[in-house]
Short mmCIF file of C-alpha atoms and ligand atoms in Angstrom, two decimals:
data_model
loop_
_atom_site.label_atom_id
_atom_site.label_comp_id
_atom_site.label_asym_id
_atom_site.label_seq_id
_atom_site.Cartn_x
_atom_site.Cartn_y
_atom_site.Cartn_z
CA UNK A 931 0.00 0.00 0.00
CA UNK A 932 1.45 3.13 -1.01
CA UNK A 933 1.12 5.45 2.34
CA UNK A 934 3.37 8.02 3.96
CA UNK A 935 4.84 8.86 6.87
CA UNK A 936 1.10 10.87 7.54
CA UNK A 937 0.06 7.47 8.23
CA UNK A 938 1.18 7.20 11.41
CA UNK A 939 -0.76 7.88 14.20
CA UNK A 940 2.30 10.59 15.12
CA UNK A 941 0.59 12.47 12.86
CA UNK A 942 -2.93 12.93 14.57
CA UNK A 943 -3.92 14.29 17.98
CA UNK A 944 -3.30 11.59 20.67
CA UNK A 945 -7.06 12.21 21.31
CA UNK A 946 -8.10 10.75 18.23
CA UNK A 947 -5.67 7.78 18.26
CA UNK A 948 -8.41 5.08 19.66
CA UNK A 949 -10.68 5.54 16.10
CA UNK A 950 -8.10 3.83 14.66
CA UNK A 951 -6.04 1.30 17.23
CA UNK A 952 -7.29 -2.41 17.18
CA UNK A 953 -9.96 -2.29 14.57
CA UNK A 954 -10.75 -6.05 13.76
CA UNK A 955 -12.52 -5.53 10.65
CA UNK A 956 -11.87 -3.79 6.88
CA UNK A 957 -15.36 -2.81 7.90
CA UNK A 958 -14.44 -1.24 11.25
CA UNK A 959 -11.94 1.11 9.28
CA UNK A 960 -14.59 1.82 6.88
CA UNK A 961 -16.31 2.83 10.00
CA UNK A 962 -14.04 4.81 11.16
CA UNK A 963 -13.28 6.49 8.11
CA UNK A 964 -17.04 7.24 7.26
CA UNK A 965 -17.54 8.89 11.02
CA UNK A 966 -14.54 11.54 9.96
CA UNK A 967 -16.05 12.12 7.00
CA UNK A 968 -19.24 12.88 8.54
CA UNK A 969 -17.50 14.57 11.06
CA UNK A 970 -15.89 16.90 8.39
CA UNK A 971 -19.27 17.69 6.57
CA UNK A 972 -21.17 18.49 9.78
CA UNK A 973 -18.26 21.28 10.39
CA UNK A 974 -17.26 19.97 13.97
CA UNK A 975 -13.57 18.31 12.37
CA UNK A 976 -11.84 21.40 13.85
CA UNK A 977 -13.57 21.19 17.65
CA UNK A 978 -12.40 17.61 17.75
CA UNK A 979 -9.08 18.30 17.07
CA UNK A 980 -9.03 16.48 13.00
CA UNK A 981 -6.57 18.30 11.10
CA UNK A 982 -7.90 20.27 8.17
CA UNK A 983 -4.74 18.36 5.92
CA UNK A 984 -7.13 15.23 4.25
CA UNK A 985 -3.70 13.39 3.47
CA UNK A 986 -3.69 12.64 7.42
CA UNK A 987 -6.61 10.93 8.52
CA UNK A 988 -6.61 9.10 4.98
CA UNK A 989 -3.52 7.92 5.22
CA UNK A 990 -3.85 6.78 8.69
CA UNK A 991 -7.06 4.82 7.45
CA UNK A 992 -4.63 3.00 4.45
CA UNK A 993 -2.22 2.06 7.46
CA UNK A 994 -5.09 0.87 9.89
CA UNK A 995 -6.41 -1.32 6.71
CA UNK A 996 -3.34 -2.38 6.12
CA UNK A 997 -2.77 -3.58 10.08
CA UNK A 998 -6.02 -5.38 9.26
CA UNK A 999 -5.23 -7.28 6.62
CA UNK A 1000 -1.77 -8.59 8.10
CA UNK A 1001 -3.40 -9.32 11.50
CA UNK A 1002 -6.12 -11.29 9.60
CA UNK A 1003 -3.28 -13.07 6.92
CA UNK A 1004 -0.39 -13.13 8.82
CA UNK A 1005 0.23 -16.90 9.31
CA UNK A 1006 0.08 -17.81 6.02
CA UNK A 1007 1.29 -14.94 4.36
CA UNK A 1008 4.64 -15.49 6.42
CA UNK A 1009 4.13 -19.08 5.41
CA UNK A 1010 3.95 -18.44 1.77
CA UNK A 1011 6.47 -15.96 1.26
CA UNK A 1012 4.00 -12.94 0.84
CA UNK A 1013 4.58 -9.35 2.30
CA UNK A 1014 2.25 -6.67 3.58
CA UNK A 1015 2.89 -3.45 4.27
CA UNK A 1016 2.19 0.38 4.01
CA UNK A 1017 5.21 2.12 2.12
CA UNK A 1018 6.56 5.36 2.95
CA UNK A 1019 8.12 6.56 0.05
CA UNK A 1020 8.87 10.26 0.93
CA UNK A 1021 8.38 12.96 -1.79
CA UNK A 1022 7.97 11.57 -5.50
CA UNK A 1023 7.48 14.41 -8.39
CA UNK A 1024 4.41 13.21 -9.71
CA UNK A 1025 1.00 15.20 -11.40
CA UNK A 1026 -0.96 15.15 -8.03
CA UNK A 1027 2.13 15.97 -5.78
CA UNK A 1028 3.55 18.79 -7.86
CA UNK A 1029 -0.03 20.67 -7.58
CA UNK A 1030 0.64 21.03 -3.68
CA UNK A 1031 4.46 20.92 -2.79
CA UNK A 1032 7.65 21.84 -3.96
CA UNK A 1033 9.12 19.05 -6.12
CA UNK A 1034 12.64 20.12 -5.76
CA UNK A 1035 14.99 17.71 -5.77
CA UNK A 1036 12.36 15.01 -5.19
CA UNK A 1037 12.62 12.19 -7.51
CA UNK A 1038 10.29 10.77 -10.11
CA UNK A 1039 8.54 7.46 -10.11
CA UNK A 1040 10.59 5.32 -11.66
CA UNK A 1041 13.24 6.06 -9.39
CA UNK A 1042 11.75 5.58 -6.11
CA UNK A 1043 10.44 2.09 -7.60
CA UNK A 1044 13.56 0.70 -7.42
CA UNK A 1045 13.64 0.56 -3.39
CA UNK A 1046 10.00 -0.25 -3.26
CA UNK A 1047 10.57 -3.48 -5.72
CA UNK A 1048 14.05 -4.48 -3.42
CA UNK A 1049 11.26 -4.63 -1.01
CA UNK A 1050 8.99 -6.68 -2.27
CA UNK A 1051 11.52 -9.05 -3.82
CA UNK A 1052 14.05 -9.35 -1.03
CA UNK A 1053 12.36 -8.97 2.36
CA UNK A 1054 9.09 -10.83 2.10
CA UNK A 1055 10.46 -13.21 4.22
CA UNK A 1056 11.54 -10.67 6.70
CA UNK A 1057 8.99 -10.70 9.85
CA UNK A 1058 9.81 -7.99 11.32
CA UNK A 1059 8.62 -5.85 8.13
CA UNK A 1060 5.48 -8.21 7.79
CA UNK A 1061 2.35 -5.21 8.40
CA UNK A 1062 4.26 -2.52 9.45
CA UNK A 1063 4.57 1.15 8.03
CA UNK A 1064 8.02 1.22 6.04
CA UNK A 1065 9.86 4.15 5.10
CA UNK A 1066 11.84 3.57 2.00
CA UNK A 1067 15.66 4.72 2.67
CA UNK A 1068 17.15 6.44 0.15
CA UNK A 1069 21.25 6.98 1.70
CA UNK A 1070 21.84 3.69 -0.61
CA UNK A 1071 20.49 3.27 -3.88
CA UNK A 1072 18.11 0.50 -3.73
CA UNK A 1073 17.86 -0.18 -0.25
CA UNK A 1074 15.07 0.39 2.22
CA UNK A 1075 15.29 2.08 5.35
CA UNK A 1076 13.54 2.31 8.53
CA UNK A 1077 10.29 1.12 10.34
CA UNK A 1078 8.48 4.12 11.46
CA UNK A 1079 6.15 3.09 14.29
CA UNK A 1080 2.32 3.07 14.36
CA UNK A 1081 2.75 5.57 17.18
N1 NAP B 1331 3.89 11.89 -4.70
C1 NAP B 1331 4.30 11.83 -3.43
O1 NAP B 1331 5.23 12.55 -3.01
C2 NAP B 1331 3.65 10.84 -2.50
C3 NAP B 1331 4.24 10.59 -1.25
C4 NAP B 1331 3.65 9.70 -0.39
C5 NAP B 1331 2.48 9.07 -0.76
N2 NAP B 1331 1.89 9.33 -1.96
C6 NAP B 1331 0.63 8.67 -2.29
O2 NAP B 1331 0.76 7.89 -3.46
C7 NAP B 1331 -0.53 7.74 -4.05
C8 NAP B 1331 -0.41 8.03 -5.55
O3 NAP B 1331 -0.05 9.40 -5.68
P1 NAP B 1331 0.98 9.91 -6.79
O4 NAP B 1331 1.73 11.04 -6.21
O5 NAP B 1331 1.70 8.73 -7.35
O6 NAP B 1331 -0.02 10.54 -7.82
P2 NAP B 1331 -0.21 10.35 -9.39
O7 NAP B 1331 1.05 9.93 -10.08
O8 NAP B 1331 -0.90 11.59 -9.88
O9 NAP B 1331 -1.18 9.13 -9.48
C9 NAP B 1331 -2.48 9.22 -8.99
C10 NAP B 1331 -3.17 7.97 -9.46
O10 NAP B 1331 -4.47 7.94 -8.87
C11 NAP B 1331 -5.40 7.67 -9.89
N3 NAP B 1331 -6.64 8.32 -9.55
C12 NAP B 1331 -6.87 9.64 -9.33
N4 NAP B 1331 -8.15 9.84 -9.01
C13 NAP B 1331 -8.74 8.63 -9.03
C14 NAP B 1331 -10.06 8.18 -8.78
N5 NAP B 1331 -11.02 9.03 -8.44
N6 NAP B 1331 -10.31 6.87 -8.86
C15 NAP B 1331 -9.33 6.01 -9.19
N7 NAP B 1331 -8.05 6.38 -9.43
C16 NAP B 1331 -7.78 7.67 -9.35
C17 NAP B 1331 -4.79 8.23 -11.16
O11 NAP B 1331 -5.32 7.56 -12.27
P3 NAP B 1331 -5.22 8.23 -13.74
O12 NAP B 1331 -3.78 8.30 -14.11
O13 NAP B 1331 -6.01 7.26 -14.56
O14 NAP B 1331 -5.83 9.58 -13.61
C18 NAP B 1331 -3.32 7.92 -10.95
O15 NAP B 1331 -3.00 6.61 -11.39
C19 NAP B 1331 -1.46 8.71 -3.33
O16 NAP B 1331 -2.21 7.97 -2.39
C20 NAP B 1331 -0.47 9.65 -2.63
O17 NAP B 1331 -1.04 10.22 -1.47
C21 NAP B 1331 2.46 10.19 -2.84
#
């Protein structure tokens, strides 16, 4: 799942955090993603401390899907050689990001693919990587980087 580092619960107001933590269900994040919505469109985001940035809650809902799936597959995904995981692949100079941010020195597509496909090629049998939200490292060509936590 392509993500970002907004995905993290970091990113939202600690009071907020429980909408997302331990849903059991794809539903349950639809859930939770529908009652921000209707949060938003009722004009009470701001009194409950949402942020106004959409990339933020909506990522966080990719990551909490994603936590869903690998709780529900994790056995024998791990068994079969398959990986999971939200991908943080910092800034890439692409039509919807160049609209909003500055695109300098950020790289295009085809470049940042080459970490993301190390990843899915050479860690899938890597555990520890197995659901989590990954940020793709870019000190070494091809390589990826960190885990950045849930919280
Ligand atoms: N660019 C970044 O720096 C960056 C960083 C972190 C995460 N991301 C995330 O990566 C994802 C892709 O973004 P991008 O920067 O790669 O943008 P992009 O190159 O402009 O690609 C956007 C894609 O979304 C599709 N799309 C747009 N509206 C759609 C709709 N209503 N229904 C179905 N598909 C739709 C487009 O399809 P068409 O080509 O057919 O229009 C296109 O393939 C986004 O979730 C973005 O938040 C981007």
């Amino acid at each position: 799942m392509v993500a970002s580092r907004a995905g993290s619960l970091r990113a939202l107001a600690p009071a907020l955090h429980g909408r997302f933590e331990n849903l059991q269900t794809l539903d349950d994040v639809d859930r939770a993603v529908c009652a921000w919505r209707d949060i938003v469109r009722q004009g009470l985001a701001a009194g409950q401390a949402w942020p106004e940035w959409i990339n933020i809650p909506s990522k966080i809902g990719q990551v909490a899907a994603v936590r869903v799936l690998a709780r529900q597959r994790r056995a024998e995904d791990l068994r079969r050689g398959i990986l999971i995981a939200a991908i943080s692949p910092g800034l890439i100079d692409t039509g919807a990001s160049r609209q909003w941010l500055d695109m300098t020195g950020a790289p295009p597509p085809d470049e940042v693919a080459i970490p993301l496909l190390d990843l899915a090629l050479e860690a899938a049998s890597d555990a520890a990587f197995y659901g989590g939200l990954i940020n793709l490292g870019r000190g070494e060509p091809g390589r990826f980087r960190t885990l950045v936590p849930w919280i």
